[in-house]
mmCIF file of C-alpha atoms in Angstrom:
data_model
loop_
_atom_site.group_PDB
_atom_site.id
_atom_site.type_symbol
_atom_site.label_atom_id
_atom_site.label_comp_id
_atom_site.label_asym_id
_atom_site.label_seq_id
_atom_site.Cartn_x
_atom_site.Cartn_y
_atom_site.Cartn_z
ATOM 1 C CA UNK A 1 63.077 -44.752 50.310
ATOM 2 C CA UNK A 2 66.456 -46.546 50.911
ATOM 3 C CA UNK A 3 65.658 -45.945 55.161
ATOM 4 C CA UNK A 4 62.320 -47.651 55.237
ATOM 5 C CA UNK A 5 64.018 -50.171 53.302
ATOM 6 C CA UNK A 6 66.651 -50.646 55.783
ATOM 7 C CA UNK A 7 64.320 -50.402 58.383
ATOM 8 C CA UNK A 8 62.032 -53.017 57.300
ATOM 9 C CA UNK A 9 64.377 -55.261 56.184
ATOM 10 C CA UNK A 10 66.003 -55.397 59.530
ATOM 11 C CA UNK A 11 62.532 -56.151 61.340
ATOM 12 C CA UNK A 12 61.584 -58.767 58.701
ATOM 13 C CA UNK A 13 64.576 -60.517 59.452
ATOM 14 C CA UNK A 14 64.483 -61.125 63.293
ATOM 15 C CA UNK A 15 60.473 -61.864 62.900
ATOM 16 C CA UNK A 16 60.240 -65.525 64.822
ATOM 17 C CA UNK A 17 56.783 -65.553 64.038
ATOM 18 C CA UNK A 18 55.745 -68.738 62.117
ATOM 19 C CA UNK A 19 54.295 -67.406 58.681
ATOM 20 C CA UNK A 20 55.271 -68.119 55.237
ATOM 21 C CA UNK A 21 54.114 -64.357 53.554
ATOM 22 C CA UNK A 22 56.889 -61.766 52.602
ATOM 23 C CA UNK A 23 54.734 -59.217 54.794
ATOM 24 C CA UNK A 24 55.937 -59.656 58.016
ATOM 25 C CA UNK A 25 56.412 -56.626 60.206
ATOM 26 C CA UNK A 26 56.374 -57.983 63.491
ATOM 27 C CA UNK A 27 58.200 -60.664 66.085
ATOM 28 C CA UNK A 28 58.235 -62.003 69.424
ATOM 29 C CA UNK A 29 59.169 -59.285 71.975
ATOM 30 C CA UNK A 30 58.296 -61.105 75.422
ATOM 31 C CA UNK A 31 57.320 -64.457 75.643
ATOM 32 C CA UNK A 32 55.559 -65.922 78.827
ATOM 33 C CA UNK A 33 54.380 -62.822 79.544
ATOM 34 C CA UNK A 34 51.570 -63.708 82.709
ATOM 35 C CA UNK A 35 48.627 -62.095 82.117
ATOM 36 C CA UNK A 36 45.172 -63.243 83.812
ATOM 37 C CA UNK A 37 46.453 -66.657 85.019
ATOM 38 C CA UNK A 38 47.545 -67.233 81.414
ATOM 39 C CA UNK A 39 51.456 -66.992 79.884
ATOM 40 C CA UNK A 40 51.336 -64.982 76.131
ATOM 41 C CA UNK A 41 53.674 -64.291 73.744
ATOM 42 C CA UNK A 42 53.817 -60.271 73.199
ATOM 43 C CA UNK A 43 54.785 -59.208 69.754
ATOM 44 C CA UNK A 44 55.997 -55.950 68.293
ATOM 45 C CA UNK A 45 54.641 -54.999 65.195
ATOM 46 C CA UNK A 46 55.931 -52.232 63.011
ATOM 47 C CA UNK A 47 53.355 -52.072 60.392
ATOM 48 C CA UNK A 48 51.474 -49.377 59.375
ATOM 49 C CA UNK A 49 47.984 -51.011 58.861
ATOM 50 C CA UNK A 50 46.712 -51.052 61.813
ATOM 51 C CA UNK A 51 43.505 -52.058 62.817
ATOM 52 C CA UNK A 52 42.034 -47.924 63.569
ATOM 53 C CA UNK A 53 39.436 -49.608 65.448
ATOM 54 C CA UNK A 54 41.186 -51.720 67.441
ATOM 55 C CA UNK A 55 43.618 -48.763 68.315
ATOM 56 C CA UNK A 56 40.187 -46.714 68.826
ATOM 57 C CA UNK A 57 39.212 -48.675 71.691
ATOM 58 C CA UNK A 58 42.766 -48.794 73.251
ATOM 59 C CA UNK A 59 42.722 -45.003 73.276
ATOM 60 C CA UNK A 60 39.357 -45.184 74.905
ATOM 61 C CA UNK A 61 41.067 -47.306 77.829
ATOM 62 C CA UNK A 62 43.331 -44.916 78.864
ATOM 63 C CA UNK A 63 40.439 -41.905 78.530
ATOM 64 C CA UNK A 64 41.639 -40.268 75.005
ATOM 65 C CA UNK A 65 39.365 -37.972 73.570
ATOM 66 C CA UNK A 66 38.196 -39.547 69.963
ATOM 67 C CA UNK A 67 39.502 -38.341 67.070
ATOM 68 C CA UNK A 68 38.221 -38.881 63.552
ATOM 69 C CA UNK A 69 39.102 -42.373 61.892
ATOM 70 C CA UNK A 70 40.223 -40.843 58.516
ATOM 71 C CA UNK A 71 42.147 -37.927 60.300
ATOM 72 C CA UNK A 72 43.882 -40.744 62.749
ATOM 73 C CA UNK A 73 44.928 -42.753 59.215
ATOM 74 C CA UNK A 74 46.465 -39.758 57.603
ATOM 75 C CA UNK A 75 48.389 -38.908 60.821
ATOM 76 C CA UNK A 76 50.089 -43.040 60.744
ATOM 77 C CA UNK A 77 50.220 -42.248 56.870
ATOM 78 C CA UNK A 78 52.526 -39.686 57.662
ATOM 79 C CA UNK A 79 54.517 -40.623 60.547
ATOM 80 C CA UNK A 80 58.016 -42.340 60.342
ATOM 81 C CA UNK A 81 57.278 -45.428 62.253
ATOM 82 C CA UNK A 82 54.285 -46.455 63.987
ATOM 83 C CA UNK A 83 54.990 -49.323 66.727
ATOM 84 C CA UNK A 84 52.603 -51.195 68.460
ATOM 85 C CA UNK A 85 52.385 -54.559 70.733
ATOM 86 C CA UNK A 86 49.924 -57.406 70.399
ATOM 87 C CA UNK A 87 49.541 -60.770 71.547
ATOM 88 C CA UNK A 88 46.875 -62.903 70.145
ATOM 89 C CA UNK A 89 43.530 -64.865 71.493
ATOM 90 C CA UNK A 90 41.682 -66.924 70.000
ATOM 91 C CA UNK A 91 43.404 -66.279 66.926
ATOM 92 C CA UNK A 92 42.481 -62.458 67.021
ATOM 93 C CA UNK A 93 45.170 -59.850 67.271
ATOM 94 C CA UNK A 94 44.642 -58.094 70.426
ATOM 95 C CA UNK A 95 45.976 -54.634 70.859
ATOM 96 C CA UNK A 96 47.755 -53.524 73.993
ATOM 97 C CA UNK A 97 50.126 -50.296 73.340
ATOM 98 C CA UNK A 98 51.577 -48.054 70.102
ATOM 99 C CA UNK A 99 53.077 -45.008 69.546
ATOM 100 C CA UNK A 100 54.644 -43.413 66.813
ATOM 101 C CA UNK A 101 56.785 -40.877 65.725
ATOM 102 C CA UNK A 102 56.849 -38.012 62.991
ATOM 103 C CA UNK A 103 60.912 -37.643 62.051
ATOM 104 C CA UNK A 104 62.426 -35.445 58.961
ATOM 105 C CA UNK A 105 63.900 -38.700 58.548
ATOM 106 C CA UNK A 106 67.586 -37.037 59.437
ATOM 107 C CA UNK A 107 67.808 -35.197 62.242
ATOM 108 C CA UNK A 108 64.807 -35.307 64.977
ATOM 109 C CA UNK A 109 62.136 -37.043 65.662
ATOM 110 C CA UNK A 110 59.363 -36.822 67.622
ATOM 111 C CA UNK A 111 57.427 -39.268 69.355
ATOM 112 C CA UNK A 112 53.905 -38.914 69.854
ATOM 113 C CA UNK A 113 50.226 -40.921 71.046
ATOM 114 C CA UNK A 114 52.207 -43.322 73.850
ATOM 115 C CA UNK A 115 49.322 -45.286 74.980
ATOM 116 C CA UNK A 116 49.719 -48.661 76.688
ATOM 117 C CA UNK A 117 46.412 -50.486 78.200
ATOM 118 C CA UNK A 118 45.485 -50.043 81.856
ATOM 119 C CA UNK A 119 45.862 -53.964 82.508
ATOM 120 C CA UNK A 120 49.374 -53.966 80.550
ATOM 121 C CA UNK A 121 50.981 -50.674 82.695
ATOM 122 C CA UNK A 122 53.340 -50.815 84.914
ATOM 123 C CA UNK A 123 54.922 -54.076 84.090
ATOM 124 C CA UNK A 124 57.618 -52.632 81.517
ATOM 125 C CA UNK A 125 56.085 -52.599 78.181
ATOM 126 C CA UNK A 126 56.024 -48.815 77.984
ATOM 127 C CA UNK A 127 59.703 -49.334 78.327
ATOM 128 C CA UNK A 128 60.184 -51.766 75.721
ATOM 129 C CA UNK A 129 57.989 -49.462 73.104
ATOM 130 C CA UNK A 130 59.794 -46.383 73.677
ATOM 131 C CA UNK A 131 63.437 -48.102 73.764
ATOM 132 C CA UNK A 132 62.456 -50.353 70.359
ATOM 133 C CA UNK A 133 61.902 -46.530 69.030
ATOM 134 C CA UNK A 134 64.873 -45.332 70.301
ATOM 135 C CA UNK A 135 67.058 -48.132 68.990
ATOM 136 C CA UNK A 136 65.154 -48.089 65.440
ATOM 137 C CA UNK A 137 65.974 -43.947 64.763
ATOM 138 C CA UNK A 138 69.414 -44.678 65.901
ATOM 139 C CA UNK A 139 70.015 -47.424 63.381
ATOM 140 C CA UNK A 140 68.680 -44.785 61.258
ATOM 141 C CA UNK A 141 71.096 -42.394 62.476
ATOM 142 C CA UNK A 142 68.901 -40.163 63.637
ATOM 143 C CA UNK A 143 70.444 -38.683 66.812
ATOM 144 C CA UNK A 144 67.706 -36.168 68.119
ATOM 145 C CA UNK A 145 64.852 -38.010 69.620
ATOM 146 C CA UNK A 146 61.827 -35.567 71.300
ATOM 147 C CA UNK A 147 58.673 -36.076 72.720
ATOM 148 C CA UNK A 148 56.245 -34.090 74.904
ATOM 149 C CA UNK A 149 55.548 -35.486 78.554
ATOM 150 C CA UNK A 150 52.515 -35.249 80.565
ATOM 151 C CA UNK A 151 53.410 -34.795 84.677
ATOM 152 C CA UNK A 152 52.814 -38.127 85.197
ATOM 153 C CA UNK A 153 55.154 -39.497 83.021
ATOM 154 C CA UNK A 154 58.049 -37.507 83.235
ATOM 155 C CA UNK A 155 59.778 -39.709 85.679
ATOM 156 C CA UNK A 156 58.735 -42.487 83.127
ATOM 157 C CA UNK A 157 60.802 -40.420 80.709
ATOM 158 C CA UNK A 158 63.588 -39.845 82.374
ATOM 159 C CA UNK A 159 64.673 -43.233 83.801
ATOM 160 C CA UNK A 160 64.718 -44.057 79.614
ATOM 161 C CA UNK A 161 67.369 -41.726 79.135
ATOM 162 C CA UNK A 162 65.241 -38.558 77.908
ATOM 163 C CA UNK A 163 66.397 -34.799 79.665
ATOM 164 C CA UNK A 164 63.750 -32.109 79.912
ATOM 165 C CA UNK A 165 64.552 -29.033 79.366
ATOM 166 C CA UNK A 166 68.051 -29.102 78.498
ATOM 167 C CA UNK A 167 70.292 -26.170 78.335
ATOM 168 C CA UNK A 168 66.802 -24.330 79.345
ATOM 169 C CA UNK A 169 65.584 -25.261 75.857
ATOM 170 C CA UNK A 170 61.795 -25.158 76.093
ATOM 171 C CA UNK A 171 59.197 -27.144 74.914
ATOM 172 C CA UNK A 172 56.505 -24.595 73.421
ATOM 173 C CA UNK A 173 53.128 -25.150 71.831
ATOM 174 C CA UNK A 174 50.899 -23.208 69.780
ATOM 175 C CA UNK A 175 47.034 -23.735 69.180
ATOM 176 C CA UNK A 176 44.383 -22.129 68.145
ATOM 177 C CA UNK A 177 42.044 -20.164 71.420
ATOM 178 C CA UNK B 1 48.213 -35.401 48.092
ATOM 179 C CA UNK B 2 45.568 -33.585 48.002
ATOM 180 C CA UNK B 3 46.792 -31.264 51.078
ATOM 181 C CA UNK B 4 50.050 -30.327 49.173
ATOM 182 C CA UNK B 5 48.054 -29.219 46.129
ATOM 183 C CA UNK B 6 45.832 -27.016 48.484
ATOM 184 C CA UNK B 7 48.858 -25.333 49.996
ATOM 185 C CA UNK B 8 50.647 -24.562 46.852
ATOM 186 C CA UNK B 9 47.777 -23.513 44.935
ATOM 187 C CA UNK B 10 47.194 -21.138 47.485
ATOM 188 C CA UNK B 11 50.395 -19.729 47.380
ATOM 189 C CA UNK B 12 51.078 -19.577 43.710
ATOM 190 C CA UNK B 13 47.498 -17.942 43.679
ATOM 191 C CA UNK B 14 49.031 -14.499 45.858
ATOM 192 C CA UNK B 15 52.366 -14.309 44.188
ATOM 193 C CA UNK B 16 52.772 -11.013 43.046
ATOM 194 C CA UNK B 17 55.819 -11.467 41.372
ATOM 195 C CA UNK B 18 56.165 -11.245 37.270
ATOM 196 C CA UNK B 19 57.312 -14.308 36.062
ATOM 197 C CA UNK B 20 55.522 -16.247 33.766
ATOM 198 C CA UNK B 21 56.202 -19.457 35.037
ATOM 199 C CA UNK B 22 53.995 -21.716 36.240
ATOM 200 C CA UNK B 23 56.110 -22.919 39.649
ATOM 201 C CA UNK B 24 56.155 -19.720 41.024
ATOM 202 C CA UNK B 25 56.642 -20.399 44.697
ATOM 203 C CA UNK B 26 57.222 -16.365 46.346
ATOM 204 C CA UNK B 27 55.241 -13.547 46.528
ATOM 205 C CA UNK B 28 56.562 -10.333 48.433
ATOM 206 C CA UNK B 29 56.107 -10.182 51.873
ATOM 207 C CA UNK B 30 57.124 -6.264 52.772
ATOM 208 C CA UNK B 31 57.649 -3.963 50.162
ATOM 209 C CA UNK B 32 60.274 -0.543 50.811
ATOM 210 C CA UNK B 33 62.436 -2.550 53.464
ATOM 211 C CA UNK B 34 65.419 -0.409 54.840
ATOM 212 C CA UNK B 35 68.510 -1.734 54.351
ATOM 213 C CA UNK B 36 71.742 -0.391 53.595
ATOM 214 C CA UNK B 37 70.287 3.028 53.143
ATOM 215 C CA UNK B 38 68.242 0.927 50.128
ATOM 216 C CA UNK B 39 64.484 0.094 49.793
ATOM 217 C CA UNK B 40 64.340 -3.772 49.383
ATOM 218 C CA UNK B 41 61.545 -5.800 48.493
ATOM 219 C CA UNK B 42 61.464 -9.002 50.738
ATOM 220 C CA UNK B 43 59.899 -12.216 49.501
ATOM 221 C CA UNK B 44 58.552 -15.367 51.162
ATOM 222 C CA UNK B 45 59.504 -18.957 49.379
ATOM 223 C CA UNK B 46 57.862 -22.111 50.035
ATOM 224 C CA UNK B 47 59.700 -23.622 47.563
ATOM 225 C CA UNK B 48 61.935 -26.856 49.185
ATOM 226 C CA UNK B 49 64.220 -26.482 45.943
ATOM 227 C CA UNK B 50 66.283 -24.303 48.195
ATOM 228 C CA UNK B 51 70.475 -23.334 47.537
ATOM 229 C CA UNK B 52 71.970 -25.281 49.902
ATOM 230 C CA UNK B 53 74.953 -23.533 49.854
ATOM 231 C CA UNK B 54 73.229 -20.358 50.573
ATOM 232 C CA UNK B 55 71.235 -22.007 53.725
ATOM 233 C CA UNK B 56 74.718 -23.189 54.655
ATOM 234 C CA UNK B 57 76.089 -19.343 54.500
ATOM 235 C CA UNK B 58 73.057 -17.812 56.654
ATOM 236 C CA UNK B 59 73.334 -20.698 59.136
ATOM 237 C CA UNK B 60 76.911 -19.780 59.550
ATOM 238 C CA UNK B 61 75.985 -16.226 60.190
ATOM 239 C CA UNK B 62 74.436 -17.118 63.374
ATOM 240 C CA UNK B 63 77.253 -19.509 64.315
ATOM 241 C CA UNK B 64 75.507 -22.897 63.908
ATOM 242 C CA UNK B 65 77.504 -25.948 63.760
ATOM 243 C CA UNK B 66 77.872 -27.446 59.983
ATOM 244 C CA UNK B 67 75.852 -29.886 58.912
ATOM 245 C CA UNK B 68 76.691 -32.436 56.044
ATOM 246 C CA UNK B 69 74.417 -30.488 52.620
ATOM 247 C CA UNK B 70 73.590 -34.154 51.909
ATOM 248 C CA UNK B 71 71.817 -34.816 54.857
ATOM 249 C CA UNK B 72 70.099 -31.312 55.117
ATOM 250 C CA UNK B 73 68.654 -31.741 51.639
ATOM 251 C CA UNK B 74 67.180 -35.356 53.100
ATOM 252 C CA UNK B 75 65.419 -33.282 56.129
ATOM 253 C CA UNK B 76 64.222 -30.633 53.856
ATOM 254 C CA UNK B 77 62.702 -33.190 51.454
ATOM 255 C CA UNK B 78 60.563 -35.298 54.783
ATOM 256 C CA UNK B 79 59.977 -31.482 56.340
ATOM 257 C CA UNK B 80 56.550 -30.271 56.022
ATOM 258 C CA UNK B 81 56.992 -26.982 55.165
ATOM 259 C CA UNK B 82 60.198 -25.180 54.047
ATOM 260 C CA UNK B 83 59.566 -21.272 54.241
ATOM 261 C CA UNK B 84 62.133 -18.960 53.172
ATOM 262 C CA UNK B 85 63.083 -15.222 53.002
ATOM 263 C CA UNK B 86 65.032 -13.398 50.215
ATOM 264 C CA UNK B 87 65.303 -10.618 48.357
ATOM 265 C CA UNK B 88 67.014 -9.900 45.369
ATOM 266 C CA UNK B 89 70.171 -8.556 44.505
ATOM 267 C CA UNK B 90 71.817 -7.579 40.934
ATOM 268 C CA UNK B 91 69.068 -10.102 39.537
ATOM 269 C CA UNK B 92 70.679 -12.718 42.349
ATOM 270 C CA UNK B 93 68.174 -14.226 45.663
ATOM 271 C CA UNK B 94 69.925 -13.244 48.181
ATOM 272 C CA UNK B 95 68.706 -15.885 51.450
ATOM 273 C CA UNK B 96 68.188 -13.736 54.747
ATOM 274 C CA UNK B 97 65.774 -16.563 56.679
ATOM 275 C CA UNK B 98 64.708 -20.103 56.893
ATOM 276 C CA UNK B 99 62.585 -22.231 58.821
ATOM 277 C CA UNK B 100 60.924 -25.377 58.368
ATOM 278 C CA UNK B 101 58.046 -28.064 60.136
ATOM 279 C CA UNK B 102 57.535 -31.451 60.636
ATOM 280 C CA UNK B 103 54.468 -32.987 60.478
ATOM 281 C CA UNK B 104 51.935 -35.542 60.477
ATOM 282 C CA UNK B 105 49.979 -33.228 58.057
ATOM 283 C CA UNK B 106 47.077 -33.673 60.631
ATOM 284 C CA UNK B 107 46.746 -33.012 64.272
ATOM 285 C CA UNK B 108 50.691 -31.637 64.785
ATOM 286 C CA UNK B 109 53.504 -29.799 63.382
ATOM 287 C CA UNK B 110 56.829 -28.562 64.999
ATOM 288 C CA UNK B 111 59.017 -26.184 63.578
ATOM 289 C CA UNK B 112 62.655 -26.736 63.272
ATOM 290 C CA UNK B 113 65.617 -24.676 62.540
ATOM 291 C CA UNK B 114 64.089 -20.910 62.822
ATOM 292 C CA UNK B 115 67.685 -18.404 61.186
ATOM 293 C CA UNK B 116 67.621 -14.958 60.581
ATOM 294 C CA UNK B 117 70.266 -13.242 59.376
ATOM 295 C CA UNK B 118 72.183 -10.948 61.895
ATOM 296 C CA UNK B 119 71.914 -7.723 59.835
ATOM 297 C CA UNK B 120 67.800 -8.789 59.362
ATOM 298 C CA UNK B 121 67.085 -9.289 62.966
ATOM 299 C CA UNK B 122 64.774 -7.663 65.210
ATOM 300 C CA UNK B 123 62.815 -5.989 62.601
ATOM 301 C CA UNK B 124 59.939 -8.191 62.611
ATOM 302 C CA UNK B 125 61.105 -10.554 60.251
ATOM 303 C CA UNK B 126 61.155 -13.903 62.127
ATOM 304 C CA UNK B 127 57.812 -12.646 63.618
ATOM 305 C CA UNK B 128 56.401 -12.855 60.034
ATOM 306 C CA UNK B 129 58.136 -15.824 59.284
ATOM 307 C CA UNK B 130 56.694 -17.676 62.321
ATOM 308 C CA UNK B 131 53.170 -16.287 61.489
ATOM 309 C CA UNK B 132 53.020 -17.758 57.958
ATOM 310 C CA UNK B 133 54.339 -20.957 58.992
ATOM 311 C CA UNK B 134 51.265 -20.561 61.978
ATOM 312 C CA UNK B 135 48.398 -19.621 59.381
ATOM 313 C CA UNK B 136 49.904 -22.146 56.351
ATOM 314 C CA UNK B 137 49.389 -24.605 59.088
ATOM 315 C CA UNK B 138 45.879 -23.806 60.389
ATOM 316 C CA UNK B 139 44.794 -23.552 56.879
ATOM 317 C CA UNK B 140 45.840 -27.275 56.237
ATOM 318 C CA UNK B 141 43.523 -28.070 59.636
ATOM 319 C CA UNK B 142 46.857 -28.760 61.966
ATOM 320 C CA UNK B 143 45.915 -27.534 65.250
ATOM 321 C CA UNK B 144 48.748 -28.196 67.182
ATOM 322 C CA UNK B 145 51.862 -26.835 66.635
ATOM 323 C CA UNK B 146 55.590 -27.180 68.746
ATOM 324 C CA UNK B 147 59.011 -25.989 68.764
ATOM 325 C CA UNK B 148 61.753 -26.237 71.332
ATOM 326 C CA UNK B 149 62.780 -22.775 72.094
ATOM 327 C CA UNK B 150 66.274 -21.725 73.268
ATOM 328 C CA UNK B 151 66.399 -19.764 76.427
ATOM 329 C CA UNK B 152 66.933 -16.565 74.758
ATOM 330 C CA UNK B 153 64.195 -16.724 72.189
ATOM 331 C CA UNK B 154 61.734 -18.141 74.736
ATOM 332 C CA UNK B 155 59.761 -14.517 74.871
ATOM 333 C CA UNK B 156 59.976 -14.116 71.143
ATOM 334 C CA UNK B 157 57.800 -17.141 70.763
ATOM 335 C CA UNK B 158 55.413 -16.196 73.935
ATOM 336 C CA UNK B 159 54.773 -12.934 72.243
ATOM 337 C CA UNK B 160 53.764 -15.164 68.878
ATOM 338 C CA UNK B 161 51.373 -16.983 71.446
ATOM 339 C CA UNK B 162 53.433 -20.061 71.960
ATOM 340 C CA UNK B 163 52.959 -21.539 75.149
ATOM 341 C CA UNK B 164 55.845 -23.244 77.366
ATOM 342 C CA UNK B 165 55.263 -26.402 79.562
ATOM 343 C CA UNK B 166 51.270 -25.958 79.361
ATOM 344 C CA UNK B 167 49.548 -27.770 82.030
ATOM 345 C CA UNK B 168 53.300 -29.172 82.908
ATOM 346 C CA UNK B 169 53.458 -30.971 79.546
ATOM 347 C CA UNK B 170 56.910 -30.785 79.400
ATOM 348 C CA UNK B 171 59.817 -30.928 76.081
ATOM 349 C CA UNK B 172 61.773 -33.926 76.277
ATOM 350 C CA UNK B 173 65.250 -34.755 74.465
ATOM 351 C CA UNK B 174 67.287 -38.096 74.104
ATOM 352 C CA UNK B 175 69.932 -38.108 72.245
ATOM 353 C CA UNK B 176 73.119 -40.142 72.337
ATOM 354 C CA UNK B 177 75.697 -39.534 75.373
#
């Protein structure tokens, strides 16, 4: 698809990470970054192979109920973009947040499974995820971005620029009893 | 993938249509429909090979605002689901609903761009529209379904067992200023 291409190519070519493969999908987004007496480099990474396991146990920080590996693969399969942030130890990528976001690649998308660690919140990487999605679908010119807020991130929400409710339109879901 | 060929196998397996083609994509959906002091027969399409021009006409019945055909085509090709109404007319389909779903063809699906004809409405047609999409959707294991209902069709979806703002999850917009 011409988009992904676009999309891609754009993210390959602001990567400032040192590494000679064509593969890159990820660069610097915050450098000196304190975290336990330390300073890391933070890094956004927009590719879709993810470690599942690695993302398993960052869903188990924040209390997620566990869903089946194979199930969680098909659902990043078919989402538009999955985004994540990582810095590395010891060599090791180490997973602190991702989302991602299911889009007819046109008009809307929606963004869904925001999950930043417990020792990351609060210290504005939620906000860089969400507006790195924001400013991706908009280069992609798609202008109707949604998304489905728990109570306690509403506020959260809001200061990024997202309305609820507009117009009185209503979020609704369906599932089964 | 596997979950496509489920779907339309299903489908092509209840048409009840003659025609000896293989790509058979309707079956009816009410038989003896009144209209125009007439007995149609209504069908149900989940074909995305849809006339554009014809979803253009129905969406101006209902006064939406225009949409470049290019760009719908795009969303109907990344939509889950495209389901469709018709019923023929001096050999002719004639379109009288559409609706379609995104998805992450595993844990949710939202429905986008529910139309009904003004001369078709409040006969139960959009409620049988919305239940196929509903059941097409539970068959393929999606258990979570969402739309964003305007005000005025906010008890139409209730009555279809859609919830609004459960447990204050709440529908969230951004979109350009």
């Amino acid at each position: 698809m011409n988009f992904w291409k676009t999309l891609w190519r754009k993210y390959q070519g602001t990567s400032q990470v040192s590494n000679n493969t064509k593969n890159i999908h990820y660069h610097t987004i915050i450098q000196d970054f304190h975290y336990k007496n330390k300073k890391i480099t933070i890094f956004l990474n927009t590719n879709k192979e993810i470690n599942l396991y690695a993302l398993e146990k960052l869903c188990d920080t924040v209390g997620w109920v566990r869903r089946p590996l194979k199930k969680v693969k098909l659902a990043i399969d078919n989402s538009l973009i999955i985004f994540s942030l990582f810095y590395t130890e010891n060599k090791e990528k180490r997973l602190i947040a991702f989302a991602r976001a299911t889009s007819d690649n046109t008009f809307n998308a929606t963004i869904w499974d925001v999950v930043v660690h417990p020792q990351f919140q609060r210290q504005g990487l939620g906000k860089i995820l969400i507006n790195e999605i924001i400013n991706h679908l908009r280069s992609a010119d798609i202008n109707t971005i949604t998304l489905f807020a728990d109570p306690h991130v509403v506020k959260f929400y809001r200061d990024l620029g997202f309305i609820s409710d507009p117009d009185e339109v209503k979020g609704m879901f369906w599932y089964p009893n």
